[in-house]
Every structure is written in structure tokens, then in C-alpha cells.
Short mmCIF file of N, CA, C and O in Angstrom, two decimals:
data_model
loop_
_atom_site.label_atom_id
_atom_site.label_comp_id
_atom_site.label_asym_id
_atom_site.label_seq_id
_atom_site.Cartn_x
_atom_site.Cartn_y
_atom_site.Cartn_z
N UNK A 14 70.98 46.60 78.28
CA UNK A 14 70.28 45.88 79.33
C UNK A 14 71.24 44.94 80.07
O UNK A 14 71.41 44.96 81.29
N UNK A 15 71.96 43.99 79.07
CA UNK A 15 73.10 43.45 79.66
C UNK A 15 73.95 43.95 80.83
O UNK A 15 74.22 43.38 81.89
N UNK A 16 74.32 45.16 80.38
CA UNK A 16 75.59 46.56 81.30
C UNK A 16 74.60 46.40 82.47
O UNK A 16 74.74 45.96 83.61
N UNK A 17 73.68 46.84 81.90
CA UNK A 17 72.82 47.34 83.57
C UNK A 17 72.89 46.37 84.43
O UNK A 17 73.11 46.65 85.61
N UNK A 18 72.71 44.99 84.01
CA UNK A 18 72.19 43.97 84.84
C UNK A 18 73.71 43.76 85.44
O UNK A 18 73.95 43.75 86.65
N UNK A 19 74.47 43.62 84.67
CA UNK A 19 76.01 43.57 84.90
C UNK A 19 76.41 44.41 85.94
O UNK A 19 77.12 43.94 86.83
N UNK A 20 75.95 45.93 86.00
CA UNK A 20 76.16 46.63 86.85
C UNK A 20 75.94 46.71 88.34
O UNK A 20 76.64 47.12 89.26
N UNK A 21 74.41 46.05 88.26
CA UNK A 21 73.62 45.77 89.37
C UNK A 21 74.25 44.97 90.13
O UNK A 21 74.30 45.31 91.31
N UNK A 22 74.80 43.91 89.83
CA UNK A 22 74.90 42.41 90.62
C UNK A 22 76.81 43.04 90.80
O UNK A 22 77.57 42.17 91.21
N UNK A 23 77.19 43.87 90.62
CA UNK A 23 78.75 44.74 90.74
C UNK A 23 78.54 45.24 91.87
O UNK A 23 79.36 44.89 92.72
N UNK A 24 77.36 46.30 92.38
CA UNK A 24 77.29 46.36 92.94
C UNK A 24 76.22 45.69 94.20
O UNK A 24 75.97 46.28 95.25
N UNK A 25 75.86 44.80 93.96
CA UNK A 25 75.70 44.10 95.10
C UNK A 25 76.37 43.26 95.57
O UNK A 25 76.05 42.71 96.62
N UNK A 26 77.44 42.97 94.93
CA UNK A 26 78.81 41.87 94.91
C UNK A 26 79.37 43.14 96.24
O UNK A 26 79.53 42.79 97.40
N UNK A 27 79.61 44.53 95.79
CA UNK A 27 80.27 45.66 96.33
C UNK A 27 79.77 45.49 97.76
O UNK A 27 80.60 45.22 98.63
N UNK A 28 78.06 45.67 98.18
CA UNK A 28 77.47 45.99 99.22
C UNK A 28 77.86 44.98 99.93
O UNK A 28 77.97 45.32 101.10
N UNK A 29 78.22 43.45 99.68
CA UNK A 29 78.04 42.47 100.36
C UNK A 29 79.27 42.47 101.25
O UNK A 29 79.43 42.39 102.47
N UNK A 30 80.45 42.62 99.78
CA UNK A 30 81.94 42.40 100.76
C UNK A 30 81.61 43.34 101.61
O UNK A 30 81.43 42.89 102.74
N UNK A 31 81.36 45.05 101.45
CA UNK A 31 80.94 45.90 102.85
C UNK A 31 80.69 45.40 103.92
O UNK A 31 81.35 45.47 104.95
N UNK A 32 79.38 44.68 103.68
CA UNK A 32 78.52 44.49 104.94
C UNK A 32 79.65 43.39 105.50
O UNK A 32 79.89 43.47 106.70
N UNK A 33 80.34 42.41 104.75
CA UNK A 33 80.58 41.21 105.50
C UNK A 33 82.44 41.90 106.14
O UNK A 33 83.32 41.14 106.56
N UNK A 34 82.57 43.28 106.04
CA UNK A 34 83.53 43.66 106.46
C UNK A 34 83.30 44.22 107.69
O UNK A 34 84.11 44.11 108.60
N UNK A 35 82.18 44.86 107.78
CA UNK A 35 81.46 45.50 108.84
C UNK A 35 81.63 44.59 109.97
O UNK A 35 82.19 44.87 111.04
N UNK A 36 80.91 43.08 109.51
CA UNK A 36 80.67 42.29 110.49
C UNK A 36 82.28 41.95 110.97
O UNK A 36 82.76 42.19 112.08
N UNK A 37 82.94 41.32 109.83
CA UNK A 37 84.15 41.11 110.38
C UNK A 37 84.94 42.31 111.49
O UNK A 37 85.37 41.97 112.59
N UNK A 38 85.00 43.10 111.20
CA UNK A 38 85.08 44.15 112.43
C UNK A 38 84.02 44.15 113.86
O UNK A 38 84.27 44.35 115.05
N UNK A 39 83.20 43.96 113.38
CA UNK A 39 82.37 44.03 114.74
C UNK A 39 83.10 42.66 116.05
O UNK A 39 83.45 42.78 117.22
N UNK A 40 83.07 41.29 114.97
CA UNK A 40 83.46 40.10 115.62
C UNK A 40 85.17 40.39 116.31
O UNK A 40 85.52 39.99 117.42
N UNK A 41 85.97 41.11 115.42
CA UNK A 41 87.08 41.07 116.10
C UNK A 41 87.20 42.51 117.80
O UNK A 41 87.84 42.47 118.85
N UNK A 42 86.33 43.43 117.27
CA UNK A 42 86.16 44.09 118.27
C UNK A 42 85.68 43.22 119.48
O UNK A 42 86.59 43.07 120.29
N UNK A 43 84.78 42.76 119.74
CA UNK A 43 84.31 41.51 120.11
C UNK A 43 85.00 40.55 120.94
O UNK A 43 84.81 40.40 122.15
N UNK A 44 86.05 39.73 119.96
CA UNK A 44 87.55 39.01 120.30
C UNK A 44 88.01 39.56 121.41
O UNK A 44 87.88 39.27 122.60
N UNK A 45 88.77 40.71 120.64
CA UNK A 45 89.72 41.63 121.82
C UNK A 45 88.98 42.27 122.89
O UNK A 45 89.66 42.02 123.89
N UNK A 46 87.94 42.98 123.25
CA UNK A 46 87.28 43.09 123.89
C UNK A 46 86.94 41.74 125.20
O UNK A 46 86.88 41.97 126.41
N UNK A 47 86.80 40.61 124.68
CA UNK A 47 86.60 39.32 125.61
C UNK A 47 88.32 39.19 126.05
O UNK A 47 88.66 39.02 127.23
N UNK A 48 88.96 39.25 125.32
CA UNK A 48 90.86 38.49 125.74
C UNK A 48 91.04 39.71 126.82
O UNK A 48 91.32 39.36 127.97
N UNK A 49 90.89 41.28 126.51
CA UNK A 49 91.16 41.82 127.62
C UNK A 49 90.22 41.85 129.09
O UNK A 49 90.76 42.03 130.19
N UNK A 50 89.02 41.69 128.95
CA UNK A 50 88.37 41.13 129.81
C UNK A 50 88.70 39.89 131.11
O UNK A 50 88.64 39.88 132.34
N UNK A 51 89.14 38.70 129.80
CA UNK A 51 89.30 37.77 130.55
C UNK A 51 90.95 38.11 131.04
O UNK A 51 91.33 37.22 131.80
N UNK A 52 92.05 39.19 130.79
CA UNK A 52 93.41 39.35 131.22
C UNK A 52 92.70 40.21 132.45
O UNK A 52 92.53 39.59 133.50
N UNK A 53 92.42 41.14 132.41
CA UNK A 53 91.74 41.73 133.75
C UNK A 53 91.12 40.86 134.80
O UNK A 53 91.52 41.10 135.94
N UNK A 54 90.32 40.01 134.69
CA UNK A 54 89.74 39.32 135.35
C UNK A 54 90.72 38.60 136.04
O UNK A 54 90.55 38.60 137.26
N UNK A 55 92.13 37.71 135.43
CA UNK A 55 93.01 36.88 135.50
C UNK A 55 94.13 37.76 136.55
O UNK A 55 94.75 37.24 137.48
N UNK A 56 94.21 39.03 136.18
CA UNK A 56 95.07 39.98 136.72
C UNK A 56 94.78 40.29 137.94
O UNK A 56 95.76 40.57 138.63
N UNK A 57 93.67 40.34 138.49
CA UNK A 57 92.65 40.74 139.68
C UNK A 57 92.51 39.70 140.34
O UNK A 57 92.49 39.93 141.55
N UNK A 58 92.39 38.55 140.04
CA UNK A 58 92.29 37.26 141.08
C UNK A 58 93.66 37.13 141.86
O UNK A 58 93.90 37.14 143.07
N UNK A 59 95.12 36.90 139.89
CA UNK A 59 95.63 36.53 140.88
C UNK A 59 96.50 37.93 142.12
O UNK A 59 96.93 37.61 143.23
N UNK A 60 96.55 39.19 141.64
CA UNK A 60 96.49 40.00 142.74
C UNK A 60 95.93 40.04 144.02
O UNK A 60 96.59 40.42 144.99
N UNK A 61 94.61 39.62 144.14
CA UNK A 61 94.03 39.70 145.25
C UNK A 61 94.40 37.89 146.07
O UNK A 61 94.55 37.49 147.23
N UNK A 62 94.42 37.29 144.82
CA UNK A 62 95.70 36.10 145.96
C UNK A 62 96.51 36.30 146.76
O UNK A 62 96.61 36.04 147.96
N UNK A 63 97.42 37.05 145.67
CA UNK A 63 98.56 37.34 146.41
C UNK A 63 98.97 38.43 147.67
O UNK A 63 99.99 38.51 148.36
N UNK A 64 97.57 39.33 147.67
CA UNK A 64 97.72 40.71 148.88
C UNK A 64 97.83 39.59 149.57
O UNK A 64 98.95 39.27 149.19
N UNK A 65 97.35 38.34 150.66
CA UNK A 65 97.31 37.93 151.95
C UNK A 65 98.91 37.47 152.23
O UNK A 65 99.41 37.43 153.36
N UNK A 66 99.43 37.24 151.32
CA UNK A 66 100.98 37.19 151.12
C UNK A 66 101.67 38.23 151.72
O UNK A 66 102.43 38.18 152.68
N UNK A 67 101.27 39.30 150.93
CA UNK A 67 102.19 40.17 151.56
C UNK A 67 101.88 40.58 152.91
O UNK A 67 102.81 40.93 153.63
N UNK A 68 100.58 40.57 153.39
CA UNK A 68 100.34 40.68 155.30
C UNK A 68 100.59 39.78 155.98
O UNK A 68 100.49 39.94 157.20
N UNK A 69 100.96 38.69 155.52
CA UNK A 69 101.91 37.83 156.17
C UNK A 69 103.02 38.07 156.18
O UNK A 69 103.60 37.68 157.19
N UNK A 70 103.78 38.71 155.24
CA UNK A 70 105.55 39.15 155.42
C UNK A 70 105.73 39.79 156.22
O UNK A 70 106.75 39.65 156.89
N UNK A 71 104.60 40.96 156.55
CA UNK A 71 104.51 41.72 158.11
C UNK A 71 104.37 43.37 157.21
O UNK A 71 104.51 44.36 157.92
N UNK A 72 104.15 43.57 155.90
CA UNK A 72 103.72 44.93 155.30
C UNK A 72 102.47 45.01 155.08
O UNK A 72 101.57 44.18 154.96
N UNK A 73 102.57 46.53 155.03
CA UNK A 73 101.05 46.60 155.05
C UNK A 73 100.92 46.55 153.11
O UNK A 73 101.73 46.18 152.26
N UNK A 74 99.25 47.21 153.00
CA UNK A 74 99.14 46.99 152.03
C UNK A 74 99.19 47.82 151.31
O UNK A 74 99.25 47.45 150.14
N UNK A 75 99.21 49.43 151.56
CA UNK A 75 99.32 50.74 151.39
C UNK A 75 101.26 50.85 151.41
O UNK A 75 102.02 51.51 150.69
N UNK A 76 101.38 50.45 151.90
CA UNK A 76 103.46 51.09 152.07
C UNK A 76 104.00 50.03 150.91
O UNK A 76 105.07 50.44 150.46
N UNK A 77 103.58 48.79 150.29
CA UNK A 77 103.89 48.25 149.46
C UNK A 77 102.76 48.37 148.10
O UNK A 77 103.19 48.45 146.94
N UNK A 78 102.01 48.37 148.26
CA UNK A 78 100.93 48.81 147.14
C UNK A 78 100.85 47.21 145.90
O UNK A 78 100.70 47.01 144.69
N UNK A 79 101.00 46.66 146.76
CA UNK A 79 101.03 45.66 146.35
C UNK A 79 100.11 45.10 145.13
O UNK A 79 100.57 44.48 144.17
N UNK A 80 99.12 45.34 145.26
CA UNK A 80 97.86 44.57 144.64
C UNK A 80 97.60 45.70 143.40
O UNK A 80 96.80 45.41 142.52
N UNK A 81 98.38 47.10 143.36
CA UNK A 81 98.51 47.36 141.78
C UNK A 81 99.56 47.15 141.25
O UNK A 81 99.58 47.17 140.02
N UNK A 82 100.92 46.84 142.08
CA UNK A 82 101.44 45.93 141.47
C UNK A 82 101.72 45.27 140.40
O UNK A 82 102.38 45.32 139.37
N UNK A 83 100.62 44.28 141.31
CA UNK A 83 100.61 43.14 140.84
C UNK A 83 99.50 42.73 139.33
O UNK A 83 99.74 41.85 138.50
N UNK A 84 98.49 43.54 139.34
CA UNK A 84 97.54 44.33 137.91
C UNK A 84 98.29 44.87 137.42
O UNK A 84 98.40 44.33 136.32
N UNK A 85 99.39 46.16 137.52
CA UNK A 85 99.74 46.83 136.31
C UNK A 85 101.11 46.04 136.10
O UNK A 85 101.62 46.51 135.08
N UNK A 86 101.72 45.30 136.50
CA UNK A 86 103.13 44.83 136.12
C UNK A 86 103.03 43.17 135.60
O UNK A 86 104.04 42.65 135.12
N UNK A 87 101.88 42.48 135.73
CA UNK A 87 102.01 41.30 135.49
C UNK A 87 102.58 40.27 136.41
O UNK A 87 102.24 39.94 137.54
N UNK A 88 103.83 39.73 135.40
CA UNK A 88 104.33 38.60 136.46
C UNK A 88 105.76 39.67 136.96
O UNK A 88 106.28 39.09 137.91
N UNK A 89 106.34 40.65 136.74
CA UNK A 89 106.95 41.73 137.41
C UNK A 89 106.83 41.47 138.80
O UNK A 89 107.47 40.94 139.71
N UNK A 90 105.16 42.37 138.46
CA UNK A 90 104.88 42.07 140.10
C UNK A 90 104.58 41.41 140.75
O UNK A 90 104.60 41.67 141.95
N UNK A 91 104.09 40.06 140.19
CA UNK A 91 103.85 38.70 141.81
C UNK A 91 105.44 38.39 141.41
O UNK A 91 105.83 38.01 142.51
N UNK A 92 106.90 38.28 140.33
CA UNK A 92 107.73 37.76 141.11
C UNK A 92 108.48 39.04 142.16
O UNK A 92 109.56 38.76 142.69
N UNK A 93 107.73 40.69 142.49
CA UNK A 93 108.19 41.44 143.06
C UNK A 93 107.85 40.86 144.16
O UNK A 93 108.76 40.60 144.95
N UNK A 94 106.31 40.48 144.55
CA UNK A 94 105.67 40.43 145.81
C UNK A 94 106.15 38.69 146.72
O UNK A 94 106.18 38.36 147.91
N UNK A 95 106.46 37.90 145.34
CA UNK A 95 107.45 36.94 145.80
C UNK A 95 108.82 36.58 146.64
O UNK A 95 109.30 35.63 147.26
N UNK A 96 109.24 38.30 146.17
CA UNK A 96 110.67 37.97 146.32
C UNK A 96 110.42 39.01 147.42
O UNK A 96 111.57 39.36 147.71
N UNK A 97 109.64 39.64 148.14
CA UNK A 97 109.30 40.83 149.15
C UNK A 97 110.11 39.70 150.59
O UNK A 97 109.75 38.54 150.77
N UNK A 98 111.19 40.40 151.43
CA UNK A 98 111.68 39.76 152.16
C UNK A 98 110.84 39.58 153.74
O UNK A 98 109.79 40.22 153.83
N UNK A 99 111.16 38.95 154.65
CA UNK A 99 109.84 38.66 155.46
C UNK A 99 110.23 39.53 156.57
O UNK A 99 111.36 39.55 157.05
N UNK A 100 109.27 40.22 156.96
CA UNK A 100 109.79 41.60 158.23
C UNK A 100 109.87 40.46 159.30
O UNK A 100 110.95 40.28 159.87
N UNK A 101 108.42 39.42 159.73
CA UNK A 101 108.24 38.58 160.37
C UNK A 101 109.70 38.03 161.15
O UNK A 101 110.04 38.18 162.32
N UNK A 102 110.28 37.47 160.23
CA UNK A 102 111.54 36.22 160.47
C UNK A 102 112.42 37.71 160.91
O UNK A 102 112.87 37.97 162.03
N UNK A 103 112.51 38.65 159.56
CA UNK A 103 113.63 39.78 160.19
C UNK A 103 113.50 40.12 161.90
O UNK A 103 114.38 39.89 162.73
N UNK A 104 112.18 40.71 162.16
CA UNK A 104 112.22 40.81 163.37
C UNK A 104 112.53 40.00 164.52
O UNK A 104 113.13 40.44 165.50
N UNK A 105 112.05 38.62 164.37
CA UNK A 105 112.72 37.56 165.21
C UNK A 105 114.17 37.20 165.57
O UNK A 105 114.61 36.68 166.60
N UNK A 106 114.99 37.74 164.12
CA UNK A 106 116.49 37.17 164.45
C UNK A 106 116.66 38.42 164.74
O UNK A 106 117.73 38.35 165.35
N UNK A 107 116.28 39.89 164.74
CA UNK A 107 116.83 40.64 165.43
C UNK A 107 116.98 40.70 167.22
O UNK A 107 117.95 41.10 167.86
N UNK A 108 115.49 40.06 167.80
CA UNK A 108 115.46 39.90 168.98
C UNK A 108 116.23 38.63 169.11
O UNK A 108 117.12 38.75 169.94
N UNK A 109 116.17 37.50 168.59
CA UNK A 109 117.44 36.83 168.71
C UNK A 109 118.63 37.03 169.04
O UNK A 109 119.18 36.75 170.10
N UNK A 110 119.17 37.69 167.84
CA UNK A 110 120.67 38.43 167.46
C UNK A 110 120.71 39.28 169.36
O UNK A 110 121.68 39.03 170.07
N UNK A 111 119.88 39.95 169.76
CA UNK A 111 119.79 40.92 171.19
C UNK A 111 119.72 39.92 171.83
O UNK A 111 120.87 40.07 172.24
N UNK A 112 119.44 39.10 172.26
CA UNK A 112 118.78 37.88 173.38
C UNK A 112 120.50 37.24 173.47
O UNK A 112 120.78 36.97 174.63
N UNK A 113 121.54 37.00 172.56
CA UNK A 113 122.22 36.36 172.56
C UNK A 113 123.28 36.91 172.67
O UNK A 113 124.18 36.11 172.94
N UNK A 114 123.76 38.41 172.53
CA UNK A 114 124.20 40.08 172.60
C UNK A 114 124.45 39.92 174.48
O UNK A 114 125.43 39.98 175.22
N UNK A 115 123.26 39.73 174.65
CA UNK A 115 122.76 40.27 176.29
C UNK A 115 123.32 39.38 177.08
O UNK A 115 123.76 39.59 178.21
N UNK A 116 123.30 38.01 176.27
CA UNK A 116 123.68 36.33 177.34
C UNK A 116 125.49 36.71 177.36
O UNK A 116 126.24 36.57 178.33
N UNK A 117 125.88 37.21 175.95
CA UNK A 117 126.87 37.15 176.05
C UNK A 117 127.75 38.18 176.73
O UNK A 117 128.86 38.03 177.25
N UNK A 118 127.10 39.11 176.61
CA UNK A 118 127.20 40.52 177.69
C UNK A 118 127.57 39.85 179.59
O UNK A 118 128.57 39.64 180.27
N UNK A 119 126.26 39.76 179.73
CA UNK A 119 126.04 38.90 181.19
C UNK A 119 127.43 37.78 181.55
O UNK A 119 128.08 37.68 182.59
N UNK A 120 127.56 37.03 180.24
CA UNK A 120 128.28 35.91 180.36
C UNK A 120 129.65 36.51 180.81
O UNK A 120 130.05 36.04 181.87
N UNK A 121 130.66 37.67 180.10
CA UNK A 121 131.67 38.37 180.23
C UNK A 121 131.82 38.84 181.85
O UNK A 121 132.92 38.78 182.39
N UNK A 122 130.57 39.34 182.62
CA UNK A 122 130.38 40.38 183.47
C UNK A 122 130.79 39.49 184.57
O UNK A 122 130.98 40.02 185.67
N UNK A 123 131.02 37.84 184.41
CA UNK A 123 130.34 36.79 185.52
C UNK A 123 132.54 36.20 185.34
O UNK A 123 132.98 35.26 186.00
#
């Protein structure tokens, strides 16, 4: 009678760690499930920050692809989309660079 009773409470000692393993799995599924959530979420904001960035450098958003990027590479890609050089300013000192080409052209001719 002893054994038996002995046996019994063995295995309900058994069922319990189970169950409380079960749970422990469920909670960490759970965990990781919320951390990648909240990295996606974090990844997507600050991407979509940063696209108005790059249509200000003077690219589009398709020829730089910016905004997956900036989701699949991390900080890769905002310090890629950081360091993206500015067509804007380029184009200006090129008509510059011509504007001053032309004065000096003219200037020779005189």
C-alpha cells in the first residue's frame, strides 16, 4: 500500500514538472514572439523615417530600394541611406562648375 501510494504522488510529482514545462515553453514562445514583433515594428518606423531622406537626396525610391534596406540590413542600412551622396547639391555644382566654364570661356574670347 505504501509502494502504491509512493508511486502515485511519483507520478504526479512527474505530471506536474510536464505540465509546468509545457507552460514554460508556451511563455518563452510568447517572449520571442513579442521581441521580434517589437524589432519589426522598430525596423519599419525607423525605415519609413528614413525613405523622406532619401527623396530629398534627389533618388527615387525604387532605384535605391531604400526602405528594404533599411528592414533587412538594420543599422547597415540607415548608415547606407546616411551616407547616400546628395544628387541635389551634385547637380548644382555641376551647373555651377558650367556657369563658371562659360564666364571663363566668354572672359578669354573678350
Amino acid at each position: 500500500m505504501e509502494r502504491l501510494l509512493f508511486a502515485l504522488t511519483q507520478q504526479d510529482v512527474q505530471l506536474a514538472e510536464s505540465d509546468l514545462s509545457v507552460i514554460e515553453t508556451i511563455i518563452w514562445i510568447f517572449v520571442i514572439a513579442g521581441a521580434l514583433a517589437i524589432l519589426i515594428f522598430f525596423r519599419v518606423l525607423v525605415a519609413h523615417i528614413l525613405c523622406p531622406l532619401v527623396l530629398k537626396k534627389g533618388y527615387s525610391l525604387q532605384e535605391t530600394k531604400a526602405f528594404w534596406k533599411c528592414f533587412w540590413l538594420g543599422i547597415p542600412g540607415y548608415i547606407y541611406v546616411l551616407a547616400l551622396p546628395d544628387r541635389n547639391l551634385q547637380m548644382q555644382n555641376d551647373l555651377l562648375i558650367a556657369a563658371l566654364q562659360q564666364i571663363a570661356a566668354n572672359n578669354k574670347k573678350e
